[in-house]
PDB file of C-alpha atoms and ligand atoms in Angstrom:
ATOM      1  CA  MET A  23     105.965 104.798 143.978  1.00 64.00           C
ATOM      2  CA  GLU A  24     107.822 108.063 143.732  1.00 76.00           C
ATOM      3  CA  ASP A  25     107.629 108.345 147.494  1.00 88.00           C
ATOM      4  CA  PHE A  26     109.414 104.955 147.993  1.00 90.00           C
ATOM      5  CA  TYR A  27     112.359 106.021 145.881  1.00 93.00           C
ATOM      6  CA  ARG A  28     112.651 109.378 147.745  1.00 94.00           C
ATOM      7  CA  GLU A  29     112.435 107.623 150.968  1.00 96.00           C
ATOM      8  CA  ASN A  30     115.401 105.108 149.647  1.00 96.00           C
ATOM      9  CA  ILE A  31     117.434 108.169 148.400  1.00 97.00           C
ATOM     10  CA  LEU A  32     117.107 109.954 151.709  1.00 97.00           C
ATOM     11  CA  ASP A  33     118.124 106.802 153.611  1.00 97.00           C
ATOM     12  CA  HIS A  34     121.101 106.309 151.619  1.00 98.00           C
ATOM     13  CA  TYR A  35     122.023 109.909 152.156  1.00 97.00           C
ATOM     14  CA  ARG A  36     121.605 109.700 155.796  1.00 97.00           C
ATOM     15  CA  HIS A  37     122.915 106.202 156.438  1.00 98.00           C
ATOM     16  CA  PRO A  38     125.389 105.856 153.531  1.00 98.00           C
ATOM     17  CA  ARG A  39     126.559 102.170 152.996  1.00 98.00           C
ATOM     18  CA  ASN A  40     130.219 101.434 152.655  1.00 98.00           C
ATOM     19  CA  LYS A  41     131.419 104.800 153.900  1.00 98.00           C
ATOM     20  CA  GLY A  42     134.965 105.306 154.858  1.00 98.00           C
ATOM     21  CA  ARG A  43     138.468 104.469 153.400  1.00 97.00           C
ATOM     22  CA  LEU A  44     139.997 101.304 152.633  1.00 97.00           C
ATOM     23  CA  GLU A  45     143.257 100.336 154.465  1.00 96.00           C
ATOM     24  CA  ASN A  46     144.824  98.830 151.225  1.00 95.00           C
ATOM     25  CA  PRO A  47     142.928  99.923 148.090  1.00 96.00           C
ATOM     26  CA  THR A  48     144.217  98.818 144.782  1.00 95.00           C
ATOM     27  CA  HIS A  49     142.172 101.468 143.077  1.00 95.00           C
ATOM     28  CA  SER A  50     141.242 104.895 144.424  1.00 95.00           C
ATOM     29  CA  HIS A  51     139.806 107.759 142.654  1.00 95.00           C
ATOM     30  CA  GLU A  52     138.273 111.246 143.538  1.00 96.00           C
ATOM     31  CA  GLU A  53     136.450 113.828 141.162  1.00 95.00           C
ATOM     32  CA  SER A  54     134.120 116.567 141.832  1.00 96.00           C
ATOM     33  CA  ASN A  55     131.124 117.977 140.083  1.00 95.00           C
ATOM     34  CA  PRO A  56     131.702 121.831 140.220  1.00 94.00           C
ATOM     35  CA  LEU A  57     128.191 122.550 138.982  1.00 92.00           C
ATOM     36  CA  CYS A  58     126.821 121.339 142.383  1.00 95.00           C
ATOM     37  CA  GLY A  59     129.968 121.128 144.594  1.00 96.00           C
ATOM     38  CA  ASP A  60     129.655 117.364 144.983  1.00 97.00           C
ATOM     39  CA  VAL A  61     132.869 115.284 145.615  1.00 98.00           C
ATOM     40  CA  ILE A  62     133.131 111.687 145.592  1.00 98.00           C
ATOM     41  CA  ARG A  63     136.115 109.360 146.263  1.00 98.00           C
ATOM     42  CA  ILE A  64     135.761 105.670 145.796  1.00 97.00           C
ATOM     43  CA  ASP A  65     138.400 103.121 147.074  1.00 97.00           C
ATOM     44  CA  LEU A  66     138.390  99.598 145.635  1.00 96.00           C
ATOM     45  CA  HIS A  67     140.086  96.525 146.638  1.00 96.00           C
ATOM     46  CA  VAL A  68     140.413  94.136 143.565  1.00 95.00           C
ATOM     47  CA  THR A  69     141.601  90.654 143.876  1.00 96.00           C
ATOM     48  CA  ASP A  70     144.100  88.640 141.554  1.00 95.00           C
ATOM     49  CA  ASP A  71     140.896  87.366 139.929  1.00 95.00           C
ATOM     50  CA  ASP A  72     139.553  90.876 139.084  1.00 94.00           C
ATOM     51  CA  VAL A  73     136.832  90.583 141.835  1.00 96.00           C
ATOM     52  CA  ILE A  74     136.069  93.671 143.767  1.00 97.00           C
ATOM     53  CA  ASP A  75     136.051  92.153 147.348  1.00 96.00           C
ATOM     54  CA  GLN A  76     136.008  95.639 149.218  1.00 97.00           C
ATOM     55  CA  VAL A  77     134.798  98.924 148.251  1.00 98.00           C
ATOM     56  CA  SER A  78     134.192 102.235 150.101  1.00 98.00           C
ATOM     57  CA  PHE A  79     133.415 105.840 149.221  1.00 98.00           C
ATOM     58  CA  GLU A  80     133.784 109.190 151.008  1.00 98.00           C
ATOM     59  CA  GLY A  81     132.323 112.362 149.687  1.00 98.00           C
ATOM     60  CA  GLN A  82     130.108 115.499 150.286  1.00 97.00           C
ATOM     61  CA  GLY A  83     127.575 117.077 148.279  1.00 97.00           C
ATOM     62  CA  CYS A  84     123.898 116.855 147.440  1.00 97.00           C
ATOM     63  CA  ALA A  85     121.612 113.837 148.381  1.00 97.00           C
ATOM     64  CA  ILE A  86     121.461 112.557 144.741  1.00 97.00           C
ATOM     65  CA  SER A  87     125.387 112.541 144.507  1.00 98.00           C
ATOM     66  CA  GLN A  88     125.899 110.806 147.938  1.00 98.00           C
ATOM     67  CA  ALA A  89     122.929 108.373 147.723  1.00 98.00           C
ATOM     68  CA  SER A  90     123.966 107.248 144.214  1.00 98.00           C
ATOM     69  CA  ALA A  91     127.505 106.488 145.444  1.00 98.00           C
ATOM     70  CA  SER A  92     126.248 104.623 148.253  1.00 98.00           C
ATOM     71  CA  MET A  93     123.928 102.471 146.058  1.00 98.00           C
ATOM     72  CA  LEU A  94     126.691 102.031 143.630  1.00 98.00           C
ATOM     73  CA  THR A  95     129.028 100.608 146.316  1.00 98.00           C
ATOM     74  CA  GLU A  96     126.334  98.084 147.092  1.00 98.00           C
ATOM     75  CA  MET A  97     125.920  97.304 143.478  1.00 97.00           C
ATOM     76  CA  ILE A  98     129.455  96.539 142.637  1.00 97.00           C
ATOM     77  CA  GLN A  99     130.349  94.620 145.837  1.00 97.00           C
ATOM     78  CA  GLY A 100     131.499  90.997 144.835  1.00 97.00           C
ATOM     79  CA  LYS A 101     131.492  91.734 140.973  1.00 97.00           C
ATOM     80  CA  THR A 102     134.322  91.439 138.473  1.00 96.00           C
ATOM     81  CA  LEU A 103     135.931  94.517 136.654  1.00 93.00           C
ATOM     82  CA  ASP A 104     134.238  93.094 133.616  1.00 92.00           C
ATOM     83  CA  GLU A 105     130.767  93.252 135.052  1.00 94.00           C
ATOM     84  CA  VAL A 106     131.393  96.667 136.367  1.00 93.00           C
ATOM     85  CA  LYS A 107     132.380  97.849 132.877  1.00 90.00           C
ATOM     86  CA  GLN A 108     128.992  96.857 131.682  1.00 91.00           C
ATOM     87  CA  LEU A 109     127.348  99.265 134.268  1.00 94.00           C
ATOM     88  CA  GLY A 110     125.776 102.306 132.642  1.00 93.00           C
ATOM     89  CA  LYS A 111     123.795 105.430 133.526  1.00 93.00           C
ATOM     90  CA  GLU A 112     120.596 103.494 133.288  1.00 95.00           C
ATOM     91  CA  ASP A 113     121.678 101.235 136.162  1.00 96.00           C
ATOM     92  CA  ILE A 114     122.246 104.290 138.299  1.00 97.00           C
ATOM     93  CA  LEU A 115     118.899 105.866 137.178  1.00 96.00           C
ATOM     94  CA  GLU A 116     117.124 102.730 137.905  1.00 96.00           C
ATOM     95  CA  ALA A 117     118.255 102.562 141.304  1.00 96.00           C
ATOM     96  CA  LEU A 118     117.380 106.081 142.089  1.00 96.00           C
ATOM     97  CA  GLY A 119     114.117 105.680 140.570  1.00 95.00           C
ATOM     98  CA  ILE A 120     113.242 109.294 139.965  1.00 93.00           C
ATOM     99  CA  GLU A 121     113.194 111.668 137.318  1.00 91.00           C
ATOM    100  CA  VAL A 122     116.547 113.212 137.074  1.00 92.00           C
ATOM    101  CA  GLY A 123     116.851 116.432 135.068  1.00 91.00           C
ATOM    102  CA  PRO A 124     120.034 117.427 133.116  1.00 89.00           C
ATOM    103  CA  VAL A 125     121.727 119.251 135.991  1.00 87.00           C
ATOM    104  CA  ARG A 126     121.025 116.438 138.440  1.00 94.00           C
ATOM    105  CA  LEU A 127     122.197 113.974 136.036  1.00 95.00           C
ATOM    106  CA  LYS A 128     125.704 115.004 136.740  1.00 95.00           C
ATOM    107  CA  CYS A 129     125.243 114.678 140.443  1.00 97.00           C
ATOM    108  CA  ALA A 130     123.652 111.136 140.024  1.00 97.00           C
ATOM    109  CA  LEU A 131     126.422 109.947 137.565  1.00 96.00           C
ATOM    110  CA  LEU A 132     129.394 111.392 139.407  1.00 96.00           C
ATOM    111  CA  SER A 133     130.049 108.212 141.500  1.00 97.00           C
ATOM    112  CA  LEU A 134     129.944 105.993 138.210  1.00 96.00           C
ATOM    113  CA  LYS A 135     132.262 108.224 136.564  1.00 94.00           C
ATOM    114  CA  VAL A 136     134.792 108.125 139.634  1.00 96.00           C
ATOM    115  CA  LEU A 137     134.288 104.432 139.693  1.00 96.00           C
ATOM    116  CA  LYS A 138     135.127 103.805 135.871  1.00 93.00           C
ATOM    117  CA  ALA A 139     138.009 106.293 135.950  1.00 92.00           C
ATOM    118  CA  GLY A 140     139.451 104.770 139.048  1.00 92.00           C
ATOM    119  CA  ALA A 141     138.879 101.130 137.891  1.00 88.00           C
ATOM    120  CA  TYR A 142     140.210 101.655 134.345  1.00 82.00           C
ATOM    121  CA  GLY A 143     142.324 104.789 134.595  1.00 73.00           C
ATOM    122  CA  LEU A 144     140.477 106.514 131.904  1.00 59.00           C
ATOM    123  CA  PRO A 145     142.413 109.599 131.186  1.00 51.00           C
ATOM    124  CA  ASP A 146     140.012 112.134 130.119  1.00 48.00           C
ATOM    125  CA  TRP A 147     136.560 112.148 131.781  1.00 45.00           C
ATOM    126  CA  THR A 148     135.258 115.569 130.899  1.00 49.00           C
ATOM    127  CA  GLY A 149     131.575 114.510 130.998  1.00 51.00           C
ATOM    128  CA  GLU A 150     131.333 115.283 127.274  1.00 51.00           C
ATOM    129  CA  ASP A 151     130.640 111.756 126.188  1.00 51.00           C
ATOM    130  CA  GLU A 152     128.275 110.925 128.895  1.00 51.00           C
ATOM    131  CA  GLU A 153     125.587 110.069 126.164  1.00 47.00           C
ATOM    132  CA  ASN A 154     127.791 106.991 125.399  1.00 45.00           C
ATOM    133  CA  TRP A 155     128.046 105.471 128.826  1.00 44.00           C
TER     134      TRP A 155
HETATM  135 ZN1   ZN B 213     124.752 117.418 143.242  1.00 68.37          ZN
END
């Protein structure tokens, strides 16, 4: 079963979904993970009803960081901001489906951090309170 998930991660890494920039994003945010050199930027277009009708990401870095960003964009398309607020690290880890050690966890969760900071403008995402996601 791990093989399936590894293949899936590589597939997202090699063929990222929703990669690029939006022309008119309502939200845009970028952060990096200096431990690994990963960079992720997520653009959102949110309607007046708080529905994410367009999402895209750009980035570079390791397979885990890029694949989880690609998976996340698929996860949140068509969802409301309230629904996105409920997403936590378990959702990302479940999508990845493999054991992620403490160092790789920062890679895996970078896109979620970018999304939440971008969507809610959370000012201080130092990563210290990741346990509370
Ligand atoms: Zn990484």
